[in-house]
Amino acid sequence: MKDGVAVSLEIYQKQIRDFLVSEDAGVLAIRGSWGSGKTQTFNNILDGLVAESKRTGNNPIARNHYAYVSLFGVSTIKDLKNKMYTSKTKIEEKEKNNRSLNHAAKFARSLKETTLGSIANRLGFSSGDVINEMISKISLFTTAETIVCLDDLERTNIESIDILGIVSELKEQLNCKIILILNEDKIKNYSEYKEKVIDYEIYFNIKPQEATGIVFNGEPHADNIIDLCHHFEITNIRILKKIKKLHFEALEKNIIDQLQPNVLKRFLLILVTGNLCMYSSDPKIPSFDYLKAGDYENLTMSIINKKYGNDDSTTEDIKKLKLNYTRFIKGAGIYRLSPFDSAVLDSIESGFYDQDSIKAISEPLNNQAKRTEASKNLYSILKNLNSTLDSEYIKPIKEAIKFFTENVTDLRQNDLNDLYIVIDYFGMDAEKYQIYKTYKSAHSQKAARFSINDEYFRTQSELHPELKNLLKDYYLILRETPSKIKLLEDLAISDKSMDDELIILIEEIEVGDIEKFLLSVDIDNFRPAVEALLSHRNRDSRLEHISQLTSEYFKRRAESDKKAEYLASTFNIIT
């Protein structure tokens, strides 16, 4: 199975089930990143087979006993053997194994009460140590004909060669079926395991839709949470469980039951993104500190440097992280944090809610949402009265449309929005789309004019919902990552203004990119283009390096090319 490709959960389930019901001894490795659902999926399948056995009276599992050992903290082979022995139980009693003393524990306790225990004590030995040593000697042999699950292989200090020996003996001599659950990225010598003892292998990498299906099951607001988790492509089961736990606690404490739909939507967004940033190890996901800072424009570099800056980090690494972080924040729709957002993030960080504080902060938001909803209802009622309006009311609207069309290059989103709302109120659909197309045509190369993050729309409740979608969709089209040649063309020929996100991309431009661009410029535009690139040091300090790279390009060419040397001198470049 190809690594890195998400595979249907049903395929994994079938492969694990087939292994458990086949008679042959063998070793199955289930590998994948932490939190990917490996252990839970295996347990679900085994529990399902146990339930089937109880329901039908016919055990489909190829062995009658089961032993589960997490190697987290297990440091010696003796400890591993003892844990296998003491965890072994009948397969149908698997779910009881953690809630009651099994046969091994009872056996160990009874030994302490026998003559053997008394003799050990009289000789100055701990009866517990003697009995543990006895169990270690016999434990491996008593594990014969058992399904053995060894979890967290990467978290043990036991040498891989020693574990290989145990696994090989369980399989070859004791006819066991062994399941190894591990994160191979964190384990040494995995290839050694794979080559010598593993018969079957599953790389566990499920789809977001199936990950949420494992965790969520019809809870209130589950559809909204699931949609957000799919948007962020969350497959880590542990993160999903963290989200579910805090959501359940919010329900239990009546924190979100009275929230208006828009406020609830915001709560769920911060809940999901906060947990993702808190617990994800993906370098493309911002740190929780970054998310919580809120002042994304000013604190970005300082926080990234603090978290990722080290001897190996380069300026290029930091720039890429900054770009990833910026895209994540904008993709999430979190342009700034409100006190309500910060209170939710505080709850994620502490693990519990300050119920009174969150309710006090959410009350004004709720009231504003109620007023907005009331305005929408009134708007709907007034629109239905359109048919009774006299034509004299339409005349000034026509004049407004004419004025807008004639002056569109000087107008911004707020003007478009105000006129759009009025026209829509009078049901003039053709005119409504006419002014949007006029605006779009006039500003088709200015992405900022379509950004709903504009200062006027920081409170997005004022933006007409239909217009908001039109602006947002076209903004995304304009903001597709341009090539370096296109960026230089915008700088040198069209004199296009650059926002912070484009500046990040421009900072990646090198001398070779300057050369490719200048070679693509026609003769009529060559001199103005060079002059424009050189003049950026005086016009925008953020673009000073473009001027420096242009000078460096001509200096290099001048060393071997008389024509280039002449050009450099005409541009006052000292070679």
Coordinates of C-alpha atoms in Angstrom, one line a residue:
M1 CA 0.0 0.0 0.0
K2 CA 1.5 3.3 -1.1
D3 CA 2.6 5.7 1.7
G4 CA 1.0 9.1 1.9
V5 CA -2.1 8.2 0.0
A6 CA -5.4 8.2 2.0
V7 CA -7.1 4.9 1.8
S8 CA -10.7 3.9 2.6
L9 CA -11.2 2.8 6.2
E10 CA -13.1 -0.2 4.9
I11 CA -9.9 -1.6 3.3
Y12 CA -8.0 -1.3 6.5
Q13 CA -10.8 -3.0 8.4
K14 CA -11.0 -5.9 6.0
Q15 CA -7.2 -6.4 6.1
I16 CA -7.1 -6.5 9.9
R17 CA -10.2 -8.7 10.1
D18 CA -8.7 -11.2 7.6
F19 CA -5.5 -11.4 9.7
L20 CA -7.4 -12.0 12.9
V21 CA -9.6 -14.8 11.5
S22 CA -6.9 -16.6 9.6
E23 CA -5.4 -19.7 11.3
D24 CA -1.8 -19.1 10.4
A25 CA 0.7 -17.6 12.9
G26 CA 2.0 -14.3 11.6
V27 CA 3.0 -10.7 12.3
L28 CA 0.9 -7.7 11.1
A29 CA 2.4 -4.2 11.4
I30 CA 0.0 -1.3 11.5
R31 CA 2.1 1.9 11.1
G32 CA 1.2 5.5 10.8
S33 CA 1.6 8.9 12.6
W34 CA 0.5 9.4 16.2
G35 CA -3.2 10.0 16.5
S36 CA -4.1 8.6 13.1
G37 CA -6.5 6.1 14.7
K38 CA -4.4 2.9 14.4
T39 CA -5.1 1.5 17.9
Q40 CA -8.7 2.5 18.0
T41 CA -9.5 1.0 14.7
F42 CA -7.8 -2.3 15.6
N43 CA -9.7 -2.4 18.9
N44 CA -13.0 -1.6 17.2
I45 CA -12.5 -4.5 14.8
L46 CA -11.5 -6.9 17.6
D47 CA -14.4 -5.8 19.7
G48 CA -16.8 -6.3 16.8
L49 CA -15.5 -9.9 16.3
V50 CA -15.9 -10.6 20.0
A51 CA -19.5 -9.3 19.9
E52 CA -20.2 -11.4 16.8
S53 CA -18.9 -14.4 18.7
K54 CA -21.2 -13.8 21.7
R55 CA -24.1 -13.2 19.4
T56 CA -23.7 -16.3 17.2
G57 CA -22.0 -18.6 19.6
N58 CA -19.3 -19.2 17.0
N59 CA -15.9 -17.5 17.6
P60 CA -14.5 -16.3 14.2
I61 CA -11.2 -15.2 15.8
A62 CA -8.4 -17.7 15.2
R63 CA -7.2 -17.7 18.8
N64 CA -9.0 -17.9 22.1
H65 CA -6.7 -15.6 24.1
Y66 CA -5.6 -12.0 23.8
A67 CA -2.8 -9.9 25.4
Y68 CA -2.3 -6.2 24.9
V69 CA 0.9 -4.4 25.9
S70 CA 1.7 -0.7 25.4
L71 CA 5.5 -0.4 25.4
F72 CA 5.4 3.2 26.6
G73 CA 7.7 3.2 29.6
V74 CA 8.6 -0.5 29.2
S75 CA 12.4 -0.6 29.5
T76 CA 13.4 -4.3 29.8
I77 CA 12.6 -7.6 28.2
K78 CA 11.6 -9.0 31.6
D79 CA 9.0 -6.2 32.0
L80 CA 7.6 -6.9 28.5
K81 CA 7.3 -10.6 29.2
N82 CA 5.6 -9.9 32.6
K83 CA 3.1 -7.5 31.0
M84 CA 2.2 -10.0 28.3
Y85 CA 1.6 -12.6 30.9
T86 CA -0.4 -10.4 33.3
S87 CA -2.5 -9.0 30.5
K88 CA -3.4 -12.3 28.8
T89 CA -7.1 -13.0 29.0
K90 CA -9.8 -15.0 27.3
I91 CA -10.8 -13.2 24.1
E92 CA -14.4 -12.9 25.2
E93 CA -13.4 -11.2 28.4
K94 CA -11.2 -8.6 26.6
E95 CA -13.3 -5.6 27.6
K96 CA -13.2 -6.7 31.3
N97 CA -9.4 -7.0 31.3
N98 CA -8.7 -3.5 32.5
R99 CA -11.5 -3.5 35.2
S100 CA -10.7 -6.6 37.1
L101 CA -7.9 -8.9 38.3
N102 CA -7.1 -11.4 35.6
H103 CA -5.9 -14.9 36.2
A104 CA -2.2 -13.9 36.2
A105 CA -2.6 -11.2 38.8
K106 CA -4.7 -13.6 41.0
F107 CA -2.0 -16.2 40.5
A108 CA 0.8 -13.8 41.6
R109 CA -1.1 -12.7 44.7
S110 CA -1.8 -16.3 45.7
L111 CA 1.9 -17.2 45.4
K112 CA 2.8 -14.5 47.9
E113 CA 0.5 -16.1 50.4
T114 CA 2.0 -19.6 50.0
T115 CA 5.0 -21.2 51.6
L116 CA 7.1 -20.0 48.7
G117 CA 6.4 -16.4 49.7
S118 CA 7.3 -17.1 53.3
I119 CA 10.6 -18.8 52.4
A120 CA 11.6 -15.9 50.2
N121 CA 10.9 -13.5 53.1
R122 CA 12.9 -15.5 55.6
L123 CA 15.9 -15.6 53.2
G124 CA 15.8 -11.8 53.0
F125 CA 14.4 -11.6 49.5
S126 CA 11.3 -9.7 48.5
S127 CA 8.6 -12.2 47.8
G128 CA 7.3 -9.9 45.0
D129 CA 10.8 -9.9 43.3
V130 CA 11.0 -13.7 43.5
I131 CA 7.5 -14.2 42.1
N132 CA 8.1 -11.6 39.3
E133 CA 11.3 -13.5 38.3
M134 CA 9.3 -16.8 38.2
I135 CA 6.6 -15.2 36.1
S136 CA 9.3 -13.8 33.7
K137 CA 10.7 -17.3 33.2
I138 CA 7.4 -18.9 32.4
S139 CA 5.5 -16.0 30.9
L140 CA 6.5 -16.3 27.3
F141 CA 5.5 -20.0 27.2
T142 CA 2.1 -19.3 28.8
T143 CA 1.4 -16.8 26.0
A144 CA 1.2 -19.6 23.4
E145 CA -1.8 -19.7 21.0
T146 CA -2.5 -16.0 21.8
I147 CA -3.3 -12.8 19.8
V148 CA -0.6 -10.4 21.1
C149 CA -0.8 -6.7 20.4
L150 CA 2.4 -4.7 21.0
D151 CA 1.5 -1.0 20.8
D152 CA 3.7 2.1 20.9
L153 CA 6.8 0.3 19.7
E154 CA 8.6 3.6 19.2
R155 CA 8.2 4.6 22.9
T156 CA 10.3 1.8 24.4
N157 CA 14.0 1.8 25.3
I158 CA 14.3 -1.9 24.6
E159 CA 16.8 -2.6 21.7
S160 CA 15.0 -3.6 18.5
I161 CA 17.0 -6.8 18.2
D162 CA 15.6 -8.0 21.6
I163 CA 12.0 -7.2 20.5
L164 CA 12.6 -9.0 17.2
G165 CA 13.7 -12.1 19.2
I166 CA 10.5 -12.0 21.3
V167 CA 8.2 -11.5 18.3
S168 CA 10.0 -14.2 16.3
E169 CA 9.6 -16.7 19.2
L170 CA 6.0 -15.9 19.7
K171 CA 5.3 -16.5 16.0
E172 CA 7.6 -19.5 15.2
Q173 CA 7.5 -21.5 18.4
L174 CA 4.3 -20.5 20.2
N175 CA 1.9 -20.2 17.2
C176 CA 0.8 -16.6 18.1
K177 CA -0.6 -13.9 15.9
I178 CA 1.2 -10.7 16.7
I179 CA 0.0 -7.1 15.9
L180 CA 2.7 -4.4 16.0
I181 CA 1.3 -0.8 16.2
L182 CA 3.9 1.9 15.6
N183 CA 4.9 5.2 14.2
E184 CA 7.9 4.3 12.0
D185 CA 9.0 7.9 11.7
K186 CA 9.9 7.8 15.4
I187 CA 11.4 4.3 15.6
K188 CA 15.0 3.2 14.9
N189 CA 15.8 0.3 12.6
Y190 CA 12.2 -0.1 11.3
S191 CA 13.6 -1.7 8.1
E192 CA 15.1 -4.4 10.4
Y193 CA 11.7 -5.3 11.8
K194 CA 10.2 -5.2 8.3
E195 CA 12.8 -7.5 6.8
K196 CA 13.1 -10.1 9.5
V197 CA 9.7 -10.7 11.2
I198 CA 6.8 -8.7 9.5
D199 CA 4.6 -10.7 7.2
Y200 CA 1.9 -8.1 6.5
E201 CA 2.0 -4.3 6.7
I202 CA -0.7 -1.6 6.7
Y203 CA 0.2 2.1 6.4
F204 CA -2.6 3.8 8.2
N205 CA -3.6 7.1 6.5
I206 CA -7.4 7.5 6.5
K207 CA -9.5 10.3 4.9
P208 CA -10.8 13.2 7.0
Q209 CA -14.4 12.0 6.4
E210 CA -13.6 8.6 8.0
A211 CA -11.6 10.1 10.8
T212 CA -14.5 12.2 11.9
G213 CA -16.8 9.2 11.5
I214 CA -14.7 7.4 14.1
V215 CA -15.1 10.2 16.7
F216 CA -18.4 11.9 16.1
N217 CA -21.8 10.2 16.1
G218 CA -24.8 12.5 15.9
E219 CA -23.9 14.9 18.7
P220 CA -25.5 18.4 18.7
H221 CA -23.7 20.6 16.2
A222 CA -21.7 17.6 14.9
D223 CA -22.4 18.5 11.3
N224 CA -20.9 22.0 11.7
I225 CA -17.8 20.6 13.5
I226 CA -17.3 17.9 11.0
D227 CA -17.5 20.4 8.1
L228 CA -14.8 22.4 9.8
C229 CA -12.6 19.4 10.4
H230 CA -13.0 18.4 6.7
H231 CA -12.1 21.9 5.7
F232 CA -8.8 21.7 7.6
E233 CA -8.3 18.1 6.6
I234 CA -8.0 16.9 10.2
T235 CA -7.3 13.1 10.4
N236 CA -5.6 13.0 13.8
I237 CA -8.0 11.1 16.1
R238 CA -6.5 12.6 19.3
I239 CA -7.1 16.2 18.1
L240 CA -10.7 15.2 17.1
K241 CA -11.3 13.8 20.5
K242 CA -10.0 17.0 22.2
I243 CA -12.4 19.0 20.1
K244 CA -15.3 16.6 21.0
K245 CA -14.4 16.7 24.7
L246 CA -14.4 20.5 24.9
H247 CA -17.6 20.8 22.8
F248 CA -19.3 18.3 25.2
E249 CA -18.2 20.3 28.2
A250 CA -19.6 23.5 26.6
L251 CA -22.9 21.8 26.1
E252 CA -22.9 20.4 29.7
K253 CA -22.2 23.8 31.2
N254 CA -24.9 25.5 29.0
I255 CA -22.3 27.8 27.5
I256 CA -23.4 27.6 23.9
D257 CA -27.1 26.5 24.1
Q258 CA -28.3 30.2 23.9
L259 CA -25.8 31.4 21.3
Q260 CA -27.2 32.9 18.1
P261 CA -26.3 30.9 14.9
N262 CA -23.5 33.3 13.8
V263 CA -22.0 33.5 17.3
L264 CA -22.2 29.7 17.6
K265 CA -20.5 29.3 14.2
R266 CA -17.7 31.5 15.4
F267 CA -17.4 29.5 18.7
L268 CA -17.0 26.3 16.7
L269 CA -14.5 27.8 14.3
I270 CA -12.3 28.9 17.2
L271 CA -12.8 25.6 19.0
V272 CA -11.6 23.6 16.0
T273 CA -8.7 25.9 14.9
G274 CA -7.5 26.4 18.5
N275 CA -7.2 22.6 19.1
L276 CA -5.6 22.1 15.7
C277 CA -3.0 24.7 16.4
M278 CA -2.5 23.5 20.0
Y279 CA -1.9 19.8 19.2
S280 CA -0.9 19.5 15.5
S281 CA 2.8 18.7 14.6
D282 CA 2.3 19.8 11.0
P283 CA 4.8 22.6 10.3
K284 CA 2.2 24.3 8.0
I285 CA -0.2 24.7 10.9
P286 CA 0.5 27.9 13.0
S287 CA 1.6 27.5 16.6
F288 CA -1.1 28.1 19.3
D289 CA 0.9 31.1 20.4
Y290 CA 0.7 32.6 16.9
L291 CA -3.1 32.0 16.8
K292 CA -3.6 33.4 20.2
A293 CA -1.5 36.5 19.6
G294 CA -4.1 37.9 17.2
D295 CA -2.0 40.7 15.8
Y296 CA -1.0 38.6 12.8
E297 CA 0.6 41.4 10.8
N298 CA 3.0 42.7 13.5
L299 CA 3.8 39.6 15.5
T300 CA 4.2 37.0 12.8
M301 CA 8.0 37.0 12.3
S302 CA 8.8 37.3 16.0
I303 CA 6.7 34.4 17.0
I304 CA 7.9 32.2 14.1
N305 CA 11.5 33.0 14.9
K306 CA 11.0 32.2 18.6
K307 CA 9.3 28.9 17.8
Y308 CA 11.3 27.7 14.8
G309 CA 14.5 29.8 14.8
N310 CA 17.6 27.7 15.4
D311 CA 21.1 27.3 14.0
D312 CA 19.7 25.4 11.0
S313 CA 16.8 27.8 10.2
T314 CA 17.4 30.0 7.2
T315 CA 15.6 33.2 6.3
E316 CA 14.0 31.2 3.5
D317 CA 12.6 28.7 6.0
I318 CA 11.1 31.5 8.1
K319 CA 9.6 33.2 5.0
K320 CA 7.9 30.0 3.9
L321 CA 6.5 29.4 7.4
K322 CA 5.2 33.0 7.4
L323 CA 3.5 32.4 4.1
N324 CA 1.9 29.1 5.3
Y325 CA 0.7 30.7 8.5
T326 CA -0.8 33.7 6.6
R327 CA -2.6 31.4 4.2
F328 CA -3.9 29.3 7.1
I329 CA -5.3 32.3 9.0
K330 CA -7.0 33.8 5.9
G331 CA -8.3 30.4 4.8
A332 CA -9.9 30.0 8.2
G333 CA -11.5 33.4 8.0
I334 CA -9.9 34.6 11.2
Y335 CA -8.8 38.1 10.4
R336 CA -8.6 39.3 14.0
L337 CA -9.5 38.0 17.4
S338 CA -12.4 39.4 19.5
P339 CA -12.5 39.1 23.3
F340 CA -14.9 36.2 22.8
D341 CA -12.4 34.4 20.6
S342 CA -9.6 34.9 23.1
A343 CA -11.9 33.5 25.9
V344 CA -12.5 30.3 23.9
L345 CA -8.7 30.0 23.2
D346 CA -8.0 30.5 26.9
S347 CA -10.4 27.6 27.6
I348 CA -8.5 25.3 25.1
E349 CA -5.2 26.2 26.7
S350 CA -6.4 25.6 30.3
G351 CA -8.6 22.6 29.5
F352 CA -11.8 24.0 31.1
Y353 CA -14.2 26.8 30.6
D354 CA -14.7 30.0 32.7
Q355 CA -18.4 29.8 32.4
D356 CA -19.3 33.2 33.8
S357 CA -16.7 35.0 31.8
I358 CA -17.6 33.5 28.4
K359 CA -21.3 34.1 29.0
A360 CA -20.6 37.8 29.9
I361 CA -18.5 38.3 26.8
S362 CA -20.9 36.5 24.4
E363 CA -24.0 38.5 25.6
P364 CA -23.3 41.6 23.5
L365 CA -22.5 39.5 20.5
N366 CA -25.8 37.6 20.9
N367 CA -27.7 40.9 21.1
Q368 CA -26.0 42.2 18.0
A369 CA -26.8 39.0 16.2
K370 CA -30.5 39.3 17.2
R371 CA -30.6 42.9 15.9
T372 CA -29.0 41.8 12.6
E373 CA -31.6 39.0 12.2
A374 CA -34.4 41.5 13.0
S375 CA -33.1 43.8 10.3
K376 CA -33.0 40.9 7.8
N377 CA -36.6 40.1 8.6
L378 CA -37.6 43.7 8.1
Y379 CA -35.7 43.9 4.8
S380 CA -37.6 40.8 3.6
I381 CA -40.9 42.4 4.5
L382 CA -40.1 45.7 2.8
K383 CA -38.9 43.9 -0.4
N384 CA -42.3 42.2 -0.7
L385 CA -43.9 45.6 -0.9
N386 CA -41.9 46.5 -4.0
S387 CA -44.8 45.8 -6.3
T388 CA -46.8 48.7 -4.6
L389 CA -44.1 51.3 -5.1
D390 CA -44.7 54.1 -7.6
S391 CA -42.2 54.5 -10.5
E392 CA -41.1 57.9 -9.1
Y393 CA -39.0 56.0 -6.5
I394 CA -37.1 54.3 -9.2
K395 CA -35.8 57.4 -10.9
P396 CA -33.2 58.4 -8.3
I397 CA -31.9 54.9 -8.2
K398 CA -31.3 55.0 -12.0
E399 CA -29.4 58.2 -11.4
A400 CA -27.3 56.6 -8.7
I401 CA -26.4 53.7 -11.1
K402 CA -25.4 56.1 -13.8
F403 CA -23.2 58.0 -11.3
F404 CA -21.6 54.8 -10.1
T405 CA -20.8 53.7 -13.6
E406 CA -19.2 57.0 -14.6
N407 CA -17.1 57.2 -11.4
V408 CA -16.4 53.5 -10.7
T409 CA -12.6 53.8 -10.8
D410 CA -12.8 56.1 -7.8
L411 CA -15.2 54.0 -5.8
R412 CA -14.6 51.3 -3.2
Q413 CA -16.4 48.3 -1.8
N414 CA -18.4 50.3 0.6
D415 CA -19.9 52.4 -2.2
L416 CA -20.7 49.2 -4.2
N417 CA -22.2 47.6 -1.1
D418 CA -24.5 50.5 -0.3
L419 CA -25.8 50.8 -3.8
Y420 CA -26.1 47.0 -4.2
I421 CA -28.3 46.8 -1.1
V422 CA -30.7 49.6 -2.3
I423 CA -31.0 48.1 -5.8
D424 CA -31.6 44.6 -4.4
Y425 CA -34.3 46.1 -2.1
F426 CA -36.2 47.3 -5.1
G427 CA -35.9 44.0 -6.8
M428 CA -33.8 45.3 -9.7
D429 CA -31.8 42.2 -10.4
A430 CA -30.4 43.2 -13.8
E431 CA -29.2 46.5 -12.5
K432 CA -27.7 44.8 -9.4
Y433 CA -25.5 42.6 -11.5
Q434 CA -24.7 45.4 -13.9
I435 CA -23.0 47.5 -11.2
Y436 CA -21.1 44.5 -9.9
K437 CA -19.8 43.7 -13.4
T438 CA -18.9 47.4 -13.9
Y439 CA -16.9 47.4 -10.6
K440 CA -15.3 44.0 -11.4
S441 CA -14.2 45.2 -14.8
A442 CA -12.7 48.5 -13.5
H443 CA -10.7 46.8 -10.7
S444 CA -10.0 43.4 -12.2
Q445 CA -6.3 43.7 -11.4
K446 CA -6.6 45.0 -7.9
A447 CA -7.2 42.1 -5.5
A448 CA -7.5 44.4 -2.5
R449 CA -10.7 45.9 -4.0
F450 CA -12.4 42.5 -3.6
S451 CA -11.1 41.5 -0.2
I452 CA -13.8 41.2 2.4
N453 CA -10.9 41.9 4.9
D454 CA -11.1 45.5 3.9
E455 CA -11.4 47.9 6.9
Y456 CA -14.9 48.8 6.1
F457 CA -15.9 45.1 6.3
R458 CA -14.1 44.2 9.5
T459 CA -17.6 43.7 10.9
Q460 CA -18.9 41.4 8.1
S461 CA -22.5 41.7 9.2
E462 CA -22.8 44.9 7.1
L463 CA -21.9 43.3 3.9
H464 CA -24.7 42.0 1.6
P465 CA -24.5 38.2 1.7
E466 CA -24.8 37.8 -2.0
L467 CA -22.2 40.5 -2.8
K468 CA -19.9 39.0 -0.1
N469 CA -19.8 35.7 -2.0
L470 CA -19.2 37.4 -5.4
L471 CA -16.3 39.4 -4.0
K472 CA -14.8 36.5 -2.1
D473 CA -14.9 34.2 -5.1
Y474 CA -13.3 36.7 -7.4
Y475 CA -10.7 37.6 -4.8
L476 CA -9.6 34.0 -4.6
I477 CA -9.2 33.9 -8.4
L478 CA -7.0 37.0 -8.3
R479 CA -4.9 35.8 -5.4
E480 CA -3.8 32.6 -7.0
T481 CA 0.0 32.5 -6.4
P482 CA 1.6 34.3 -9.3
S483 CA 4.9 33.3 -10.9
K484 CA 8.1 35.3 -10.1
I485 CA 8.1 36.6 -13.7
K486 CA 4.5 37.9 -13.3
L487 CA 5.5 39.6 -10.0
L488 CA 8.4 41.4 -11.7
E489 CA 6.2 42.4 -14.6
D490 CA 3.7 43.9 -12.1
L491 CA 6.5 45.7 -10.4
A492 CA 8.3 47.0 -13.5
I493 CA 5.7 47.5 -16.2
S494 CA 2.2 47.8 -14.7
D495 CA 3.5 49.5 -11.5
K496 CA 1.0 47.3 -9.5
S497 CA 0.9 47.9 -5.7
M498 CA 1.9 45.1 -3.5
D499 CA 0.3 43.9 -0.3
D500 CA 2.1 42.0 2.5
E501 CA 1.3 38.5 1.2
L502 CA 2.8 39.4 -2.3
I503 CA 5.8 41.0 -0.5
I504 CA 6.5 37.6 1.0
L505 CA 6.6 36.0 -2.4
I506 CA 8.7 38.8 -3.9
E507 CA 11.3 38.3 -1.1
E508 CA 12.0 34.9 -2.7
I509 CA 13.1 36.4 -6.0
E510 CA 16.8 35.8 -7.0
V511 CA 19.2 37.2 -9.6
G512 CA 18.3 34.4 -12.0
D513 CA 14.6 35.5 -11.9
I514 CA 15.7 39.1 -12.8
E515 CA 17.6 37.8 -15.8
K516 CA 14.7 35.7 -17.1
F517 CA 12.3 38.6 -16.7
L518 CA 14.5 41.1 -18.6
L519 CA 15.1 38.6 -21.4
S520 CA 11.3 38.4 -21.8
V521 CA 10.8 42.2 -22.0
D522 CA 10.4 43.7 -25.5
I523 CA 12.7 46.4 -26.7
D524 CA 10.3 49.2 -26.2
N525 CA 9.7 48.4 -22.5
F526 CA 13.2 47.3 -21.6
R527 CA 14.6 50.6 -20.4
P528 CA 11.5 51.7 -18.4
A529 CA 11.4 48.2 -16.9
V530 CA 15.0 48.4 -15.7
E531 CA 14.5 52.0 -14.4
A532 CA 11.4 50.9 -12.5
L533 CA 13.2 47.9 -10.9
L534 CA 16.2 50.1 -9.9
S535 CA 13.9 52.9 -8.5
H536 CA 12.2 50.6 -5.9
R537 CA 14.9 51.3 -3.4
N538 CA 13.6 54.9 -3.2
R539 CA 9.8 54.1 -3.5
D540 CA 9.3 51.2 -1.1
S541 CA 11.8 50.0 1.4
R542 CA 10.3 46.5 1.4
L543 CA 11.4 46.2 -2.3
E544 CA 14.9 47.5 -1.9
H545 CA 16.4 44.1 -2.6
I546 CA 14.8 44.1 -6.1
S547 CA 16.9 47.1 -6.9
Q548 CA 20.0 45.4 -5.4
L549 CA 19.4 42.2 -7.4
T550 CA 19.0 44.2 -10.7
S551 CA 22.3 46.0 -10.1
E552 CA 24.0 42.7 -9.3
Y553 CA 22.7 41.2 -12.5
F554 CA 24.2 44.0 -14.6
K555 CA 27.5 43.9 -12.7
R556 CA 27.8 40.2 -13.4
R557 CA 27.0 40.6 -17.1
A558 CA 29.3 43.6 -17.4
E559 CA 32.3 41.4 -16.5
S560 CA 32.1 39.5 -19.8
D561 CA 29.8 41.5 -22.0
K562 CA 30.8 45.0 -23.3
K563 CA 27.2 45.7 -24.3
A564 CA 26.0 44.9 -20.7
E565 CA 28.8 47.1 -19.4
Y566 CA 27.6 50.0 -21.5
L567 CA 24.0 49.5 -20.3
A568 CA 25.1 49.4 -16.7
S569 CA 26.8 52.7 -17.1
T570 CA 23.7 54.3 -18.6
F571 CA 21.8 53.3 -15.5
N572 CA 24.5 54.6 -13.2
I573 CA 25.5 51.2 -12.0
I574 CA 29.1 51.0 -10.9
T575 CA 30.7 47.8 -12.2

